XYZ file of C-alpha atoms in Angstrom:
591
model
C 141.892 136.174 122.506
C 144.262 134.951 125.041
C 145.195 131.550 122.668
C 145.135 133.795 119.839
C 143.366 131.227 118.123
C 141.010 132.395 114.821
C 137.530 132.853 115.914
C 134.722 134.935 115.827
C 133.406 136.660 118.994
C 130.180 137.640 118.813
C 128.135 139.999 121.014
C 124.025 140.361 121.996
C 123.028 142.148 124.969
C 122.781 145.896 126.060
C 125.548 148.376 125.413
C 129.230 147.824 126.829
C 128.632 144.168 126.848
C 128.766 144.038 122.841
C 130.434 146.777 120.784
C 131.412 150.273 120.877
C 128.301 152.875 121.688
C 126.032 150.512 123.396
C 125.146 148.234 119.990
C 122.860 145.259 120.848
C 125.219 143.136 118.827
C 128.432 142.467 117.286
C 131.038 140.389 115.532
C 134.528 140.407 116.025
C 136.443 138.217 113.441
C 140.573 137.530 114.151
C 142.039 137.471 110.592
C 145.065 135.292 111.011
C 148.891 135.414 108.513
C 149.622 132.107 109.851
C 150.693 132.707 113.405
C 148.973 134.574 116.211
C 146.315 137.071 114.568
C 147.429 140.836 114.845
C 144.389 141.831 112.915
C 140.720 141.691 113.601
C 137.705 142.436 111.785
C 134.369 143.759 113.490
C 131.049 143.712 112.286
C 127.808 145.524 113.389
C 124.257 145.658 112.915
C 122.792 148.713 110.698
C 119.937 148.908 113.478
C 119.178 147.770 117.012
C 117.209 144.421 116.178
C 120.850 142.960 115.941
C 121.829 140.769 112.869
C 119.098 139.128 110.933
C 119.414 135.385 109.175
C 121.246 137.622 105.704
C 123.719 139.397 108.324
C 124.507 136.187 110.263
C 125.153 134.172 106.555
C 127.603 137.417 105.214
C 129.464 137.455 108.832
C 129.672 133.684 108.633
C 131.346 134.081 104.908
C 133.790 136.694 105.994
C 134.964 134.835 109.285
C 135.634 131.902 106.830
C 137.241 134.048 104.121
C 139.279 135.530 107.169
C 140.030 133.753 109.405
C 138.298 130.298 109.591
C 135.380 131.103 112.331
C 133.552 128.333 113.486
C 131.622 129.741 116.504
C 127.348 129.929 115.723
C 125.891 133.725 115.718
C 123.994 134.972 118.457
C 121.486 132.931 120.015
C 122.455 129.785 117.929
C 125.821 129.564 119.780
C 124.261 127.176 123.004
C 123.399 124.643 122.747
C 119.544 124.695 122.273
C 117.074 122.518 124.635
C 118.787 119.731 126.856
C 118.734 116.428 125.071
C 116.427 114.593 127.839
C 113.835 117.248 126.969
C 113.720 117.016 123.089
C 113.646 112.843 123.701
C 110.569 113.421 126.035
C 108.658 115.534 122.687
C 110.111 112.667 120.944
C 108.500 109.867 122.050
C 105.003 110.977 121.643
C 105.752 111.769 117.589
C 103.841 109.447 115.438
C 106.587 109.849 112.550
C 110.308 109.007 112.428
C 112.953 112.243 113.510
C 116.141 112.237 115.092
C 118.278 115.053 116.818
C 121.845 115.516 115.251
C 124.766 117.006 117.038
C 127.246 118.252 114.995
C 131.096 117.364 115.796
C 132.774 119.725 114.509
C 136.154 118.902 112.378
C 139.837 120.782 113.487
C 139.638 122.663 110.677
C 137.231 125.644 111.730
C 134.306 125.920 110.163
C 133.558 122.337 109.175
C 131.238 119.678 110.301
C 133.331 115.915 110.749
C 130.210 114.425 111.537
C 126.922 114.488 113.460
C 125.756 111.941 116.528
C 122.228 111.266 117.114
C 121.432 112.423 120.366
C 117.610 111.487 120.099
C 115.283 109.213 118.159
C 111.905 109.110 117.967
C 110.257 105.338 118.243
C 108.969 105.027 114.993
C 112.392 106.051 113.552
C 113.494 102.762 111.000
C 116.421 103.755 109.161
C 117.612 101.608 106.024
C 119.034 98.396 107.907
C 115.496 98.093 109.923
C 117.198 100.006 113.566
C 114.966 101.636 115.185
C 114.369 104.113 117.863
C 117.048 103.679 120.774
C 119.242 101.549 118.789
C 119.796 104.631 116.394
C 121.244 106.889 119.551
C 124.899 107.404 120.408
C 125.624 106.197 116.467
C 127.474 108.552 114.386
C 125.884 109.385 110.377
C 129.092 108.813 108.501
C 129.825 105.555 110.892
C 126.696 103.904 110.260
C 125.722 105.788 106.512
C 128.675 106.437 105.325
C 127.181 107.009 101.330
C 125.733 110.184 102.824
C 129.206 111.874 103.034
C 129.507 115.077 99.954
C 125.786 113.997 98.996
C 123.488 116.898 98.552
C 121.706 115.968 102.374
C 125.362 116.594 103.578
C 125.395 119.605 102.481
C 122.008 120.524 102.826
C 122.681 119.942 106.777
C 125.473 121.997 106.739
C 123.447 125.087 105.191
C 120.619 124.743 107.980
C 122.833 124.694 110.341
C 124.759 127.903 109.271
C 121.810 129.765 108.140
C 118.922 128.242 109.753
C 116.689 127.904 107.087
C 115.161 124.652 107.020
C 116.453 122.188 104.047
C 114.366 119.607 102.240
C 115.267 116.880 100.128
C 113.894 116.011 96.796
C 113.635 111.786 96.581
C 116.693 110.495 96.562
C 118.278 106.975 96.292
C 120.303 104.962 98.884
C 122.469 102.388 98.248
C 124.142 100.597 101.352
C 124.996 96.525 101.644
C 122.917 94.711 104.731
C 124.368 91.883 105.401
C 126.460 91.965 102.351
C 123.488 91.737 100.445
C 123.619 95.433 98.332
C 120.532 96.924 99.172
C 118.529 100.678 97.341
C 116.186 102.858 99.062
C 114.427 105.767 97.964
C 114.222 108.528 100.768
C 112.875 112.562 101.258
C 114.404 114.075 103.966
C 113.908 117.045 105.763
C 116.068 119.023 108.248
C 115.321 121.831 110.542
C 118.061 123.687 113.230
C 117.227 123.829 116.685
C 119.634 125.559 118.557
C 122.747 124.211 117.494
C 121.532 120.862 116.776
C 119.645 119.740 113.899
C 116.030 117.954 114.073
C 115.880 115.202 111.154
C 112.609 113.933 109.551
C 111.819 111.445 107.095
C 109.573 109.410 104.167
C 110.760 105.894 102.850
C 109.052 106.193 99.316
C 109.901 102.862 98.721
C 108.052 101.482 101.661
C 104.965 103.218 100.725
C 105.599 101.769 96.908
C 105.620 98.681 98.251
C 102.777 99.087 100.941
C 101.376 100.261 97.654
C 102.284 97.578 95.745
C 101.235 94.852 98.242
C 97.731 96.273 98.749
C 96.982 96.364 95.201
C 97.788 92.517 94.535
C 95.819 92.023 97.909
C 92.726 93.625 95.784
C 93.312 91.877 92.563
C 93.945 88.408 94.062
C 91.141 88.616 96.475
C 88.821 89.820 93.713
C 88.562 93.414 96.005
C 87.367 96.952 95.438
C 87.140 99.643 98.091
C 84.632 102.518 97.972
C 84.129 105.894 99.870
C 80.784 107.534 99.863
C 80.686 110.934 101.452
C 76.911 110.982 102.070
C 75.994 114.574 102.361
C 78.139 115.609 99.681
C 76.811 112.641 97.447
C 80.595 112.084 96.581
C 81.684 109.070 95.635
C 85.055 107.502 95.351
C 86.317 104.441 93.951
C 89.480 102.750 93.437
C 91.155 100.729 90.453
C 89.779 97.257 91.460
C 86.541 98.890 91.808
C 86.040 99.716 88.021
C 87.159 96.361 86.694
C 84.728 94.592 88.875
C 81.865 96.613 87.458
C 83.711 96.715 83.877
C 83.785 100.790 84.057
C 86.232 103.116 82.428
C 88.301 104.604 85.067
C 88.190 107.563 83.119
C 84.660 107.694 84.140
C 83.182 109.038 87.361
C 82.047 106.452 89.739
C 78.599 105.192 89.683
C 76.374 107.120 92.381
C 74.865 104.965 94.886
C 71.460 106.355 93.383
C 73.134 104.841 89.920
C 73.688 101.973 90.971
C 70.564 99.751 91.099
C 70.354 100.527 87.149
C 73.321 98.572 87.189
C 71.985 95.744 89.628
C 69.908 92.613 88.411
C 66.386 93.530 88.711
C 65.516 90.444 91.370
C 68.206 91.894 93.229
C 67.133 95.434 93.307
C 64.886 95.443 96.229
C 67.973 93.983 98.530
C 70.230 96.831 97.458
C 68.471 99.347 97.856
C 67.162 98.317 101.278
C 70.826 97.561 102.469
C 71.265 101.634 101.365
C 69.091 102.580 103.656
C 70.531 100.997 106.562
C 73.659 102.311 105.538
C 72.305 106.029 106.063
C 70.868 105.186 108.921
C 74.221 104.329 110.567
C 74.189 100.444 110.384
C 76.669 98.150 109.271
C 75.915 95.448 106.639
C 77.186 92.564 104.939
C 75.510 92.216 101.739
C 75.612 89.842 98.551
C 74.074 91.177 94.991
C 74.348 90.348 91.583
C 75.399 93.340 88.574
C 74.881 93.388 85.058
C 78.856 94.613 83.218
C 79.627 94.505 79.665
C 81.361 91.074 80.720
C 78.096 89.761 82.170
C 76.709 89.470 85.100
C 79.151 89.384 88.674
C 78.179 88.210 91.569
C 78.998 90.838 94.147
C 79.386 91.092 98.231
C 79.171 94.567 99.876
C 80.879 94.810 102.775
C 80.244 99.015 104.292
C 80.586 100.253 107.345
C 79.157 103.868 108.168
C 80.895 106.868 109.839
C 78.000 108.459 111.983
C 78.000 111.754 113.146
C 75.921 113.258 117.298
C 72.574 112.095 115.700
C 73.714 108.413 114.417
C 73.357 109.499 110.792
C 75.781 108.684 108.403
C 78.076 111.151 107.391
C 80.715 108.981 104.925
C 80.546 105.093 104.221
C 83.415 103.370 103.687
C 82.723 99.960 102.220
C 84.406 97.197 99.971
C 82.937 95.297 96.796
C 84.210 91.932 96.632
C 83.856 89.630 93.458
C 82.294 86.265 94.082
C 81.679 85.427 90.280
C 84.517 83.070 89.783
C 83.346 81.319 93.646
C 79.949 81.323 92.673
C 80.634 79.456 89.014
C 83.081 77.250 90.596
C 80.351 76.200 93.420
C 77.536 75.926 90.276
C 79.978 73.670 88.794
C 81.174 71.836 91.815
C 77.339 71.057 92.220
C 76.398 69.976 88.759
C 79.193 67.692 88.999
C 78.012 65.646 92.482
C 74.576 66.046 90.651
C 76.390 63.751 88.045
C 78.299 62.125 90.241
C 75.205 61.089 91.977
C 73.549 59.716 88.907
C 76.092 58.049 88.219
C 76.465 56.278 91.503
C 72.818 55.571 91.247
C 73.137 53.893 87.605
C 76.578 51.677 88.672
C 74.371 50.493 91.819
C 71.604 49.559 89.743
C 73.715 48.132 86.668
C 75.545 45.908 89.883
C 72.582 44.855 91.520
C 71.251 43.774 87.992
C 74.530 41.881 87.180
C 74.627 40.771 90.760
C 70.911 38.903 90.369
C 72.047 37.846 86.760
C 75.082 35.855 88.301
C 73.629 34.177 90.944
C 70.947 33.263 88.832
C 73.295 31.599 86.330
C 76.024 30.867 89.257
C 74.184 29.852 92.301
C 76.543 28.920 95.172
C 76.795 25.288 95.767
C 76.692 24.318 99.728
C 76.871 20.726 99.109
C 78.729 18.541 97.016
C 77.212 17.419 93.919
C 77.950 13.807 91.681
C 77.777 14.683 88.434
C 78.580 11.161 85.678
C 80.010 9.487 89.037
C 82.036 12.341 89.511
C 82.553 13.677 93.052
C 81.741 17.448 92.341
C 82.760 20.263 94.634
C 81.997 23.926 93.077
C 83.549 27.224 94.554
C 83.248 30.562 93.528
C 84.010 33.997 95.199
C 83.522 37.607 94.082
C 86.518 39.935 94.480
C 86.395 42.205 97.726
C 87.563 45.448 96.073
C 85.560 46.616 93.267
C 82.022 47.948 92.777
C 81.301 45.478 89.311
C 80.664 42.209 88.525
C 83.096 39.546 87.166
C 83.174 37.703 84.384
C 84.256 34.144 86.084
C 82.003 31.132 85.753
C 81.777 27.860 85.845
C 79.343 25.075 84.491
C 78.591 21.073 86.068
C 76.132 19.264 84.211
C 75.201 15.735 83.315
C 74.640 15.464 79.620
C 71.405 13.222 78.042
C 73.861 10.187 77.504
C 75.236 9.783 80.895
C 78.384 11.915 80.374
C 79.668 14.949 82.412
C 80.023 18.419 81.021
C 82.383 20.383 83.091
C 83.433 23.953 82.015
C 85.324 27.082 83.634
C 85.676 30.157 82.091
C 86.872 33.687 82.071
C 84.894 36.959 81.060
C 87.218 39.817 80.373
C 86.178 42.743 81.997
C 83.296 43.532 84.282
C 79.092 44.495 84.918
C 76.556 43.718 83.009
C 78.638 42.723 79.529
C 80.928 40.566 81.344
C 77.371 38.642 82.749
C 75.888 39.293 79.478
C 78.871 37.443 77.419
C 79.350 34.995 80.164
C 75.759 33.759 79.860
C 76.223 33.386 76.146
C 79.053 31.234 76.449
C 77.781 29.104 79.236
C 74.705 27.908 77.416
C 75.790 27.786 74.032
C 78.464 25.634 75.149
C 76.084 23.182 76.686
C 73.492 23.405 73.635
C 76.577 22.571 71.204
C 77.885 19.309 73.710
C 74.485 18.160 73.837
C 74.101 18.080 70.249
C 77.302 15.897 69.667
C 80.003 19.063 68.791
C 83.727 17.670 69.619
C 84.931 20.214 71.663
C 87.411 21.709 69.309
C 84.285 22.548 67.229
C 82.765 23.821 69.781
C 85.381 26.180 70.902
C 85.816 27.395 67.374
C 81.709 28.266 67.321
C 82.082 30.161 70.590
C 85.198 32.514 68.863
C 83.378 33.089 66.132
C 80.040 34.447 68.015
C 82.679 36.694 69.887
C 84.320 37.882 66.947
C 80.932 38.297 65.721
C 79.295 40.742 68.352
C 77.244 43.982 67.513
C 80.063 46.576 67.487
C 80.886 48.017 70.764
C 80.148 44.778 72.852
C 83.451 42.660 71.638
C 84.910 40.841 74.353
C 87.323 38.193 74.840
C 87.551 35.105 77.035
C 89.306 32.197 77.799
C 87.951 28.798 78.493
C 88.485 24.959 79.450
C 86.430 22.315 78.099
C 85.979 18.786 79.983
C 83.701 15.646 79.129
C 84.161 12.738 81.324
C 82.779 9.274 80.113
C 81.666 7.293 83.168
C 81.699 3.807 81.124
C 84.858 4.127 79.713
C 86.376 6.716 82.467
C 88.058 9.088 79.675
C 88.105 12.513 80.562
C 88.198 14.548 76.972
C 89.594 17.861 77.302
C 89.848 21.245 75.393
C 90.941 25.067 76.364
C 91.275 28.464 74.805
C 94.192 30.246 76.411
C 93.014 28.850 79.419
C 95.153 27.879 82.345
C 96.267 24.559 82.528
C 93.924 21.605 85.156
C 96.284 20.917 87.804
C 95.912 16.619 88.433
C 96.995 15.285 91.481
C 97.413 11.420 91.311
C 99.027 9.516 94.206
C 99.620 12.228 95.961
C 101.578 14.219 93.575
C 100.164 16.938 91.672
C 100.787 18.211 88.310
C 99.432 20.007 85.505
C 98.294 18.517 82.413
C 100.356 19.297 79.202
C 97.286 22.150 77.263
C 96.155 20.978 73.684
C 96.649 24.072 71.131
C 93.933 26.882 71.574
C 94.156 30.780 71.485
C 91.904 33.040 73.538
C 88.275 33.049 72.227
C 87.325 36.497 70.611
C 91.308 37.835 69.505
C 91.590 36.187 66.172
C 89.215 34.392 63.821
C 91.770 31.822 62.368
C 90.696 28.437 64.475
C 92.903 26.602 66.118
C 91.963 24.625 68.798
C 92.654 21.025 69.771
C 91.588 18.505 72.162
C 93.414 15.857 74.241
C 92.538 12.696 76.861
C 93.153 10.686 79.423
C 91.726 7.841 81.962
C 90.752 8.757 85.507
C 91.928 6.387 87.753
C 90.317 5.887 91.473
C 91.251 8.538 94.058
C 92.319 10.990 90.891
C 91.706 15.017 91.731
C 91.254 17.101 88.739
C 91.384 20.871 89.865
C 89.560 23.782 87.441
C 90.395 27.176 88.182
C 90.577 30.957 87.448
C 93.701 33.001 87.989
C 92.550 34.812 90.449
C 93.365 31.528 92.615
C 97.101 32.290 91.526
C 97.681 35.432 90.357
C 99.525 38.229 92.882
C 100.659 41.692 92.240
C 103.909 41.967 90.978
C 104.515 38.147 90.937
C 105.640 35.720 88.181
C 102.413 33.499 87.380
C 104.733 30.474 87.241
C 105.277 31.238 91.200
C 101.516 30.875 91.718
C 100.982 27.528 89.946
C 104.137 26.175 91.441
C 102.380 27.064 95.161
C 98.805 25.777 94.212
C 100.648 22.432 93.140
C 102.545 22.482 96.409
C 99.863 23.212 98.383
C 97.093 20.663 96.820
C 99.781 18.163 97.038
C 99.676 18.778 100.797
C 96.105 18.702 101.134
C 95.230 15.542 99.442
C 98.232 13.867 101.364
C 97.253 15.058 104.995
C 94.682 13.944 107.324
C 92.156 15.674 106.362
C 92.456 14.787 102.946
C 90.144 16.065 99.916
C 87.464 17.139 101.822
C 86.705 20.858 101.370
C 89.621 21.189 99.407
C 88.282 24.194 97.289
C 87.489 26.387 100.470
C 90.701 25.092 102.233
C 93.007 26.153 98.844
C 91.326 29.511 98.360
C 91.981 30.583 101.967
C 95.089 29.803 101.636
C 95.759 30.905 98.156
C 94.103 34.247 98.181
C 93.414 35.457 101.582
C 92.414 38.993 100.342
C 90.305 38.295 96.642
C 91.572 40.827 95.105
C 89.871 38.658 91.963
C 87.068 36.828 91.445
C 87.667 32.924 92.193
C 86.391 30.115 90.327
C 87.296 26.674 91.031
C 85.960 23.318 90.361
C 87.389 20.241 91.949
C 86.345 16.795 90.410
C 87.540 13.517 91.907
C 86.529 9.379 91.604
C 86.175 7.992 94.737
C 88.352 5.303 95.194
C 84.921 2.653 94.779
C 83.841 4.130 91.708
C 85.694 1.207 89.832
């Protein structure tokens, strides 16, 4: 060895180009006492087939024990194919492998590291690189937890002996993107040449492949199946028994077993969607099966693996579980069913309350005199809602000459709201007609409230207003009613409310009455709060702008004519309540 340095020679080929007497093969080992070597050992083979994978691994032990040998035995000293060519067989493989080169350390014998060389394309390593991006990167560089593992050494033994290593599953643990991440890997290594040809399986891929296709099945309500026809094998999987309520410790049902398990009325449709199936045709098919749950509502979806003749050979097919669809669409239409009906009823029940109210609230299109009282009536229906209202009204000269004038409000809506509305309008009248003061009067009308068949209570408020035409005295009563707004000369105010409580909250009476002239050109204004009520606004704020704004209108040009339609317009553009409003005036020549 002209450097003297300590390694092992080794020889193949015919004699005088190995060993001594023409041997096929030999090993000549330096053994070195810390200088230059001045001894060396040789090794033969006991036959002429040369050294076997045994001889190479003793010869490799005693050049380490000796001298510290790091040259590869017979033909595994080159290199092996050229890179370019093992890349080309590469890149058709359907699995993940890489080619390792080992770089060997300074001390002889040892293996620093390994470069990949070659990657196949579907080679994903831990951190997601894949294919090209692996080559030129060295193993400890990029994984360095591999370094003194059992795969390092397992390399190291292929690569010495040649005998190809394989992993058990073992964990990973590396940080990507400083987030610490564990994998679960098998690998398998094989020499080739000097190089060593890498393989893989990510278990915890196919655990979570697994993982993912399993909630897939349960969330979707799936369940495959494989039927291998001529062997009359059947296969199912997990999902599969739960939908049909089986023990997987069961076989699967047959498909000759399975319209037993099929609702007889859907018999006939099973078993003719089996026969297209083994005649080769595809099929989508929807079924219902008896299980010890009940019955399920099932689709089959199968498509058939044929074979020269078109017949099928296997099926491969998935159940899917429409039971919880199907209840929720029986549901979905017994509730429009309802829904319907119910529509139909509220459209009656309106119409009906609709014909009731303009029966006992016809709209007035002229102005009426009622007692020498110039009588304008409005009333409006909200725009949003599908019921009735309770407001009302009431303008009608009494026997002896007098004026009954009444405005009320109905709480809630439909049919009991007309109902309870018609009650109050003509027992009202009937009372006044027979002489009642009003206070009397309003304490009858409580009491029938508070007196209704159980389940129709209701509440309401009410003003009260007899005007005298000899004597011009306006009498007036109310119960929890808003205030009549008066506008005299011009200015308008509201009259000061005699004592009264809602009719139909209490049965204690208490209700007074109060009086006052009329005086020529006087504008007495009845209302309902939907004329001044807002969302989210103080009431006072409404009664302060009706004042305003009736002050206006009797003041301007046009004066008091159509001075209900003019207010509401202005008052409550969008009705968002039902209006009622009575205006009452004395011409100025009714002296």
């Amino acid at each position: 060895w002209p450097d003297g340095g300590p390694t092992a020679k080794v020889g193949d080929g015919p004699a005088g180009d190995g060993g001594p007497g023409g041997w096929p093969a030999a090993a000549w080992v330096p053994v070195s006492g810390g200088g230059a070597a001045g001894t060396v050992l040789g090794f033969l083979p006991s036959g002429p087939e040369g050294f076997d994978t045994a001889a190479r691994t003793l010869v490799r032990k005693a050049a380490r024990s000796a001298g510290r040998a790091r040259v590869p035995l017979g033909d595994a000293a080159g290199a092996g194919p050229d890179v370019g060519a093992v890349q080309a067989v590469f890149d058709g493989l359907p699995v993940p492998a890489v080619l390792l080169t080992p770089l060997w350390s300074p001390v002889p014998g040892e293996v620093e590291d390994y470069r990949i060389d070659a990657a196949a394309p579907r080679s994903v390593d831990s951190a997601g690189r894949r294919g090209g991006e692996l080559v030129g990167r060295r193993v400890l560089e990029t994984y360095p937890a591999v370094a003194g593992t059992d795969l390092w050494r397992g390399y190291a033994g292929t690569l010495l002996t040649g005998v190809p290593y394989e992993s058990g599953p073992f964990p990973y643990e590396e940080a990507v993107a400083g987030v610490p991440r564990r994998t679960t890997w098998t690998v398998r290594a094989a020499r080739l040449g000097g190089r060593l040809v890498v393989s893989w399986v990510r278990h915890d891929g196919i655990a979570r492949e697994t993982r993912r296709r399993h909630q897939m099945e349960r969330l979707g309500g799936l369940g495959w199946v494989e039927w291998d026809v001529r062997a009359g094998e059947v296969t199912w999987s997990g999902q599969t028994y739960r939908i049909f309520g089986r023990d997987p410790a069961e076989a699967p049902l047959t498909w000759e077993e399975l319209p037993t398990h099929v609702v007889p009325e859907d018999v006939p449709r099973f078993e003719a969607a089996t026969r297209l199936l083994r005649e080769g045709h595809s099929l989508d098919r929807t079924f219902r099966i008896t299980t010890p749950s009940g019955v399920r509502h099932l689709r089959l979806v199968a498509e058939p693996v044929t074979d020269a003749e078109g017949a099928a050979v296997e099926v491969h097919a998935l159940y899917q579980d429409l039971t919880a669809l199907r209840r929720a669409e029986q549901a979905l239409l017994e509730s429009e069913r309802e829904v319907l009906a119910q529509q139909d009823l509220l459209t009656a029940e309106r119409a009906l309350a609709a014909r009731l109210q303009q029966a006992l609230l016809p709209r007035q299109d002229r102005v009426l005199t009622v007692a020498g009282l110039r009588t304008e009536v409005f009333y409006l229906p909200s725009q949003a809602g599908l019921s009735v209202g309770g407001d009302w009204y009431s303008a009608v000269e009494l026997p002896d000459g007098s004026g009954l004038f009444v405005i009320g409000d109905v709480a809630g809506h439909g049919i009991d709201a007309v109902a309870t509305m018609a009650q109050l309008r003509f027992t009202a009248k009937g009372m006044i007609v027979t002489g009642s003061p009003l206070p009397d009067a309003l304490a009858r009308l409580n009491a029938l409230l508070m007196h209704a068949p159980e389940g129709r209570h209701s509440t309401a408020t009410l003003a009260l207003a007899r005007y005298r035409p000899w004597d011009r005295t306006m009498t007036w009563a109310q119960a929890g009613h808003l205030p009549p707004l008066l506008v005299r000369g011009g200015r308008a105010a509201y009259l000061t409310p005699p004592a009264g409580i809602v009719l139909g909250a209490t049965a204690a009476r208490s209700y007074e009455e109060q009086r006052f002239t009329v005086l020529p050109d006087d504008h007495l204004l009845l209302y309902t709060d939907g004329l001044v009520e807002r969302p989210g606004e103080d009431l006072a704020e409404g009664l302060a702008r009706l004042a305003r704004l009736a002050g206006d209108a009797v003041r301007g040009a046009a004066g008091a004519e159509r001075l209900t339609t003019r207010l509401t317009e202005a008052l409550s553009p969008a009705r968002r309540d039902d209006i009622c409003l009575l205006h009452l005036a004395l011409p100025v020549d009714g002296l």
